[in-house]
Coordinates of C-alpha atoms in Angstrom, one line a residue:
X930 CA 35.1 126.0 171.7
X931 CA 38.7 126.8 172.3
X932 CA 38.5 129.9 170.0
X933 CA 35.3 131.0 171.7
X934 CA 36.9 130.8 175.1
X935 CA 39.9 132.7 173.9
X936 CA 37.6 135.5 172.5
X937 CA 35.7 135.6 175.8
X938 CA 38.9 136.0 177.8
X939 CA 40.0 138.7 175.4
X940 CA 36.8 140.6 175.9
X941 CA 37.2 140.3 179.7
X942 CA 40.5 142.3 179.5
X943 CA 38.6 145.5 178.6
X944 CA 37.0 147.8 181.1
X945 CA 33.7 148.3 179.3
X946 CA 31.8 147.4 176.2
X947 CA 32.7 150.6 174.3
X948 CA 36.5 149.8 174.6
X949 CA 36.3 146.3 173.2
X950 CA 33.9 147.2 170.4
X951 CA 36.4 150.0 169.5
X952 CA 39.2 147.5 169.4
X953 CA 37.2 145.1 167.2
X954 CA 36.6 147.9 164.8
X955 CA 40.3 148.7 164.7
X956 CA 41.3 145.1 164.1
X957 CA 38.7 144.8 161.4
X958 CA 39.8 147.9 159.6
X959 CA 43.4 146.7 159.5
X960 CA 42.5 143.2 158.3
X961 CA 43.5 142.2 154.8
X962 CA 42.5 138.6 153.7
X963 CA 45.0 136.6 151.8
X964 CA 42.5 135.2 149.3
X965 CA 38.9 136.0 148.4
X966 CA 35.9 133.7 148.1
X967 CA 34.1 133.3 144.8
X968 CA 31.4 135.8 144.3
X969 CA 28.5 133.3 143.7
X970 CA 29.5 131.3 146.8
X971 CA 29.9 134.3 149.0
X972 CA 26.6 135.9 148.0
X973 CA 24.8 132.6 148.7
X974 CA 26.4 132.2 152.1
X975 CA 25.7 135.8 153.1
X976 CA 22.0 135.4 152.0
X977 CA 21.8 132.3 154.1
X978 CA 23.0 134.0 157.2
X979 CA 20.9 137.2 156.9
X980 CA 17.7 135.4 155.8
X981 CA 14.9 136.0 158.4
X982 CA 11.9 133.8 159.1
X983 CA 8.7 134.9 160.6
X984 CA 8.5 133.8 164.2
X985 CA 5.5 134.1 166.6
X986 CA 6.5 135.0 170.1
X987 CA 4.8 133.8 173.2
X988 CA 3.7 136.2 176.0
X989 CA 6.6 138.3 177.3
X990 CA 8.5 137.0 180.3
X991 CA 11.0 138.8 182.4
X992 CA 14.4 137.2 182.0
X993 CA 17.4 137.8 184.3
X994 CA 21.0 137.4 183.0
X995 CA 24.0 136.8 185.2
X996 CA 27.5 138.0 184.2
X997 CA 28.5 134.7 182.6
X998 CA 25.4 134.6 180.4
X999 CA 26.0 138.2 179.3
X1000 CA 29.6 137.4 178.4
X1001 CA 28.7 134.4 176.2
X1002 CA 25.8 136.4 174.6
X1003 CA 28.4 139.1 173.8
X1004 CA 30.7 136.4 172.3
X1005 CA 28.0 134.9 170.2
X1006 CA 27.0 138.4 168.9
X1007 CA 30.5 139.3 168.1
X1008 CA 31.2 136.1 166.3
X1009 CA 28.1 136.4 164.3
X1010 CA 28.9 140.0 163.3
X1011 CA 32.5 139.0 162.4
X1012 CA 31.2 136.2 160.2
X1013 CA 28.7 138.4 158.4
X1014 CA 31.2 141.2 157.8
X1015 CA 34.0 138.8 156.9
X1016 CA 31.9 137.3 154.1
X1017 CA 30.9 140.7 152.9
X1018 CA 34.5 141.9 152.6
X1019 CA 35.7 138.6 151.1
X1020 CA 33.5 139.4 148.1
X1021 CA 35.6 140.2 145.0
X1022 CA 35.4 143.8 143.9
X1023 CA 34.4 145.1 147.4
X1024 CA 37.6 147.1 147.9
X1025 CA 35.8 150.4 147.2
X1026 CA 33.2 149.6 149.9
X1027 CA 35.9 148.8 152.4
X1028 CA 37.6 152.1 151.6
X1029 CA 34.4 154.0 152.1
X1030 CA 33.9 152.3 155.5
X1031 CA 37.3 153.3 156.6
X1032 CA 36.8 156.9 155.5
X1033 CA 33.5 157.0 157.3
X1034 CA 35.1 155.8 160.5
X1035 CA 37.8 158.5 160.2
X1036 CA 35.2 161.2 159.8
X1037 CA 33.5 160.2 163.1
X1038 CA 36.5 161.7 165.0
X1039 CA 36.7 165.3 163.6
X1040 CA 39.8 167.4 164.2
X1041 CA 39.0 169.9 166.9
X1042 CA 41.3 172.3 168.9
X1043 CA 42.7 171.1 172.2
X1044 CA 41.3 172.1 175.5
X1045 CA 41.5 171.6 179.3
X1046 CA 42.2 167.9 179.4
X1047 CA 44.5 165.9 181.8
X1048 CA 44.8 162.9 184.0
X1049 CA 45.8 163.1 187.7
X1050 CA 47.6 160.1 189.1
X1051 CA 47.6 160.0 192.9
X1052 CA 50.4 158.8 195.1
X1053 CA 48.4 155.5 195.7
X1054 CA 48.4 154.8 191.9
X1055 CA 44.8 155.6 191.3
X1056 CA 43.9 158.0 188.4
X1057 CA 41.3 160.7 187.9
X1058 CA 40.3 162.0 184.5
X1059 CA 40.1 165.8 185.2
X1060 CA 38.2 166.9 182.1
X1061 CA 35.2 164.8 183.1
X1062 CA 35.4 165.2 186.9
X1063 CA 33.2 167.5 188.9
X1064 CA 34.5 170.6 190.8
X1065 CA 35.4 170.1 194.4
X1066 CA 37.6 167.8 196.4
X1067 CA 39.0 165.0 194.3
X1068 CA 41.3 163.5 196.9
X1069 CA 42.6 163.9 200.4
X1070 CA 46.3 163.1 200.9
X1071 CA 46.2 163.5 204.6
X1072 CA 48.4 166.7 204.8
X1073 CA 46.7 168.3 201.8
X1074 CA 43.6 168.1 199.6
X1075 CA 43.4 168.0 195.8
X1076 CA 40.6 170.3 194.5
X1077 CA 39.3 171.1 191.0
X1078 CA 38.4 174.7 191.4
X1079 CA 37.4 175.4 187.8
X1080 CA 37.7 173.9 184.3
X1081 CA 41.4 173.6 183.7
X1082 CA 42.6 174.5 187.2
X1083 CA 43.7 172.1 189.9
X1084 CA 44.7 173.3 193.4
X1085 CA 46.6 171.5 196.1
X1086 CA 45.5 172.9 199.4
X1087 CA 47.5 172.3 202.6
X1088 CA 45.4 171.0 205.5
X1089 CA 45.6 173.2 208.6
X1090 CA 47.1 171.7 211.8
X1091 CA 48.5 168.8 209.8
X1092 CA 52.2 168.0 210.1
X1093 CA 53.8 166.5 206.9
X1094 CA 54.8 162.9 207.2
X1095 CA 58.4 161.9 207.0
X1096 CA 57.7 160.1 203.7
X1097 CA 57.2 162.3 200.7
X1098 CA 54.4 161.1 198.4
X1099 CA 53.9 162.5 194.9
X1100 CA 51.0 163.2 192.6
X1101 CA 51.4 163.5 188.8
X1102 CA 49.3 165.4 186.4
X1103 CA 49.7 164.5 182.7
X1104 CA 48.2 166.3 179.7
X1105 CA 47.6 164.3 176.4
X1106 CA 48.1 165.6 172.9
X1107 CA 45.4 168.2 172.6
X1108 CA 45.4 169.0 176.3
X1109 CA 46.4 171.7 178.7
X1110 CA 46.0 172.3 182.5
X1111 CA 47.0 174.6 185.3
X1112 CA 48.2 173.5 188.8
X1113 CA 48.3 175.7 191.9
X1114 CA 50.8 174.2 194.4
X1115 CA 50.5 174.3 198.2
X1116 CA 52.9 177.3 198.4
X1117 CA 50.8 179.3 195.9
X1118 CA 53.1 178.7 193.0
X1119 CA 51.4 178.1 189.6
X1120 CA 52.4 175.8 186.8
X1121 CA 50.7 175.8 183.4
X1122 CA 51.2 172.6 181.3
X1123 CA 51.1 172.6 177.5
X1124 CA 50.0 169.6 175.5
X1125 CA 51.8 166.2 175.9
X1126 CA 53.4 167.3 179.2
X1127 CA 53.5 166.2 182.8
X1128 CA 54.2 167.6 186.3
X1129 CA 55.2 165.5 189.3
X1130 CA 54.7 167.3 192.6
X1131 CA 54.7 166.4 196.3
X1132 CA 51.5 166.4 198.2
X1133 CA 53.1 169.0 200.5
X1134 CA 56.4 170.8 200.4
X1135 CA 59.0 170.2 203.1
X1136 CA 60.7 172.9 205.3
X1137 CA 64.0 173.4 203.4
X1138 CA 63.1 173.2 199.7
X1139 CA 60.4 172.8 197.1
X1140 CA 61.0 170.4 194.3
X1141 CA 58.9 169.4 191.2
X1142 CA 59.5 167.4 188.1
X1143 CA 58.6 168.5 184.5
X1144 CA 58.3 166.8 181.1
X1145 CA 57.3 168.5 177.9
X1146 CA 56.5 172.2 178.2
X1147 CA 55.5 174.2 181.2
X1148 CA 55.2 177.9 182.3
X1149 CA 55.9 178.5 186.0
X1150 CA 55.0 181.4 188.2
X1151 CA 56.9 180.7 191.5
X1152 CA 55.9 182.1 194.8
X1153 CA 58.8 183.8 196.5
X1154 CA 60.2 182.2 199.6
X1155 CA 63.9 183.0 200.3
X1156 CA 64.0 180.3 203.0
X1157 CA 62.9 177.5 200.7
X1158 CA 64.3 177.7 197.1
X1159 CA 62.2 176.2 194.4
X1160 CA 63.7 173.5 192.1
X1161 CA 62.4 172.3 188.8
X1162 CA 64.0 169.0 187.7
X1163 CA 63.6 168.6 183.9
X1164 CA 63.1 165.0 182.8
X1165 CA 63.2 163.2 179.4
X1166 CA 60.4 160.8 178.3
X1167 CA 62.5 158.0 179.9
X1168 CA 63.0 160.0 183.2
X1169 CA 66.6 160.9 182.4
X1170 CA 67.5 164.1 184.2
X1171 CA 68.1 166.8 181.6
X1172 CA 68.8 169.8 183.9
X1173 CA 67.9 171.5 187.1
X1174 CA 66.4 175.0 187.5
X1175 CA 66.8 176.8 190.8
X1176 CA 64.3 179.5 191.5
X1177 CA 63.6 182.1 194.3
X1178 CA 60.6 183.8 192.8
X1179 CA 60.0 184.4 189.1
X1180 CA 58.2 183.6 185.9
X1181 CA 59.8 181.3 183.3
X1182 CA 59.0 178.9 180.5
X1183 CA 60.5 175.4 180.0
X1184 CA 60.4 173.5 176.7
X1185 CA 61.8 170.0 176.9
X1186 CA 59.9 168.1 174.3
X1187 CA 61.8 165.0 173.2
X1188 CA 61.7 165.9 169.5
X1189 CA 63.7 169.1 170.2
X1190 CA 67.5 169.0 170.2
X1191 CA 67.7 171.3 173.3
X1192 CA 66.1 171.8 176.6
X1193 CA 65.1 175.5 176.4
X1194 CA 64.3 177.8 179.4
X1195 CA 63.3 181.4 178.9
X1196 CA 63.2 183.8 181.8
X1197 CA 60.4 186.3 181.9
X1198 CA 61.0 188.0 185.2
X1199 CA 63.0 187.4 188.4
X1200 CA 66.1 185.3 188.4
X1201 CA 66.9 181.6 187.9
X1202 CA 70.0 179.4 187.9
X1203 CA 70.4 176.6 185.3
X1204 CA 72.4 173.6 186.5
X1205 CA 73.6 170.7 184.4
X1206 CA 76.3 168.4 185.9
X1207 CA 79.1 170.7 187.1
X1208 CA 78.0 173.6 185.0
X1209 CA 75.7 176.4 186.0
X1210 CA 74.4 179.7 184.5
X1211 CA 72.4 182.4 186.0
X1212 CA 69.8 184.1 183.8
X1213 CA 68.4 187.6 183.7
X1214 CA 65.0 188.5 182.3
X1215 CA 64.9 188.2 178.6
X1216 CA 67.6 185.5 178.4
X1217 CA 67.1 182.0 177.2
X1218 CA 69.2 179.0 178.1
X1219 CA 69.8 175.9 175.9
X1220 CA 71.0 172.6 177.4
X1221 CA 72.5 170.1 175.0
X1222 CA 75.0 167.3 175.5
X1223 CA 75.6 168.4 179.1
X1224 CA 76.5 172.0 178.1
X1225 CA 74.6 175.2 178.7
X1226 CA 74.4 178.1 176.3
X1227 CA 72.7 181.4 177.0
X1228 CA 71.5 184.1 174.6
X1229 CA 69.1 187.0 174.7
X1230 CA 65.6 186.1 173.4
X1231 CA 64.4 188.6 170.9
X1232 CA 60.7 187.8 171.3
X1233 CA 59.4 186.5 174.6
X1234 CA 55.8 186.7 173.3
X1235 CA 56.7 184.0 170.9
X1236 CA 58.0 181.7 173.7
X1237 CA 54.9 182.0 175.9
X1238 CA 52.3 182.4 173.1
X1239 CA 50.8 178.9 173.9
X1240 CA 50.0 180.0 177.5
X1241 CA 48.0 183.0 176.0
X1242 CA 46.1 180.6 173.7
X1243 CA 48.0 181.4 170.6
X1244 CA 50.3 180.0 168.0
X1245 CA 53.3 182.2 167.2
X1246 CA 55.3 180.8 164.3
X1247 CA 57.9 183.6 164.0
X1248 CA 61.2 182.1 163.0
X1249 CA 59.9 178.5 162.8
X1250 CA 60.5 176.1 159.9
X1251 CA 57.7 173.8 158.8
X1252 CA 58.7 170.9 161.0
X1253 CA 58.6 173.1 164.2
X1254 CA 55.3 174.6 163.0
X1255 CA 53.8 171.1 162.4
X1256 CA 55.0 169.8 165.8
X1257 CA 53.0 172.5 167.5
X1258 CA 49.9 171.8 165.4
X1259 CA 50.2 168.0 165.8
X1260 CA 50.4 168.2 169.6
X1261 CA 47.5 170.6 169.9
X1262 CA 45.1 169.1 167.4
X1263 CA 46.2 165.5 168.0
X1264 CA 47.0 164.7 164.4
X1265 CA 49.6 162.8 162.5
X1266 CA 51.8 164.6 160.0
X1267 CA 53.3 163.2 156.8
X1268 CA 55.8 165.0 154.5
X1269 CA 55.8 164.6 150.8
X1270 CA 58.5 167.2 150.5
X1271 CA 59.7 169.8 152.9
X1272 CA 60.0 173.5 152.2
X1273 CA 63.0 175.2 153.8
X1274 CA 61.3 178.5 154.4
X1275 CA 60.7 180.0 157.9
X1276 CA 57.3 181.4 158.8
X1277 CA 55.9 184.4 160.6
X1278 CA 52.4 184.7 161.9
X1279 CA 50.1 184.6 165.0
X1280 CA 46.7 182.9 165.2
X1281 CA 44.5 181.7 168.0
X1282 CA 44.8 178.0 169.2
X1283 CA 41.0 178.0 169.4
X1284 CA 40.6 178.2 165.6
X1285 CA 39.6 175.3 163.4
X1286 CA 42.7 173.5 162.0
X1287 CA 41.6 174.4 158.5
X1288 CA 42.0 178.1 159.4
X1289 CA 45.5 177.6 160.7
X1290 CA 46.6 175.6 157.6
X1291 CA 45.0 178.1 155.3
X1292 CA 47.0 180.9 156.9
X1293 CA 50.2 179.0 156.3
X1294 CA 49.2 178.2 152.7
X1295 CA 48.8 182.0 152.1
X1296 CA 52.6 182.2 152.1
X1297 CA 52.6 180.2 148.8
X1298 CA 55.5 178.0 149.9
X1299 CA 53.5 175.1 151.5
X1300 CA 50.3 173.2 150.9
X1301 CA 48.3 170.7 152.9
X1302 CA 46.0 167.8 152.3
X1303 CA 43.9 166.5 155.3
X1304 CA 42.6 163.0 155.3
X1305 CA 41.0 161.7 158.4
X1306 CA 43.4 162.6 161.2
X1307 CA 46.5 162.9 159.0
X1308 CA 47.9 166.1 157.6
X1309 CA 50.0 165.8 154.5
X1310 CA 52.6 168.5 153.9
X1311 CA 54.0 169.4 150.5
X1312 CA 55.5 172.3 148.6

């Protein structure tokens, strides 16, 4: 009874049936028994459990279940299933069957290209899954409305005749691995987020300045307003401040993924100032700034198309080694990468991010210096 109550409480922690069934499957797939039951005994016990007897049923009656009854019915069903499956897998010589079951489970989640997926967290802490939400008003912050105007585009619209409150409240949009999204801010500025990135922005901008916070990778097209400079505070995964970008009106790309050694900012048009501690550098179009260990280095970027290829729906691997190539692929297709050995070559090539992962990997294999093996959601890299 104690174990049953514990199982019931565990089930209660999940939001819906789908979630806890998924967790049970995961636990089961990872389970490895320390010892196995004898074949004769296991077969007999399994036959006992699964044996059916003919039963004559009385006339149907309508039965109503309350929440408690449903919970314990679920517990009973789960315990029964666990018992049947545990006996099945305790049988000696069943390793092959277990392996097949795992592979079948992996095949149920095919590798597909990323898309317009993100979660919006409002200032009150509530969350909205944007990829499944309908177009229209998603929230009203008092001084502004949050609207989904199309697939992949979120707009913050200032309410007319509304004076911003003294307290600044923030919304945050976060893209997962395999996600991207665009945000139109109240001043008309546009921010595109790449996979595994986030943008924290106020519900309305104040009179003197406009400030947003970025993690991961983002492309910004800032509306010009000489009276209100636009600031982008670049953050690490742990919210450490990695650098500040001051903008008047321009287009630029920020790449601040944690696996990279630098925070990289490339200027497409206009003018921006990079600030880190007491150091600052002003960029002109075509230049790229690198922030590392509190220092800022600036150099001319030879190929801006490579920098913003992701925004145009492409991979551009020019000058990338295999680790940088696979980082892009892993984020966009949401896969795990394992290395058997690592080629030192650098790659050149452009391909659509809408292609199947096999086409992308085949293109890379045509170089003759790298080969891949895909198993479930894991891509193995070898020379």
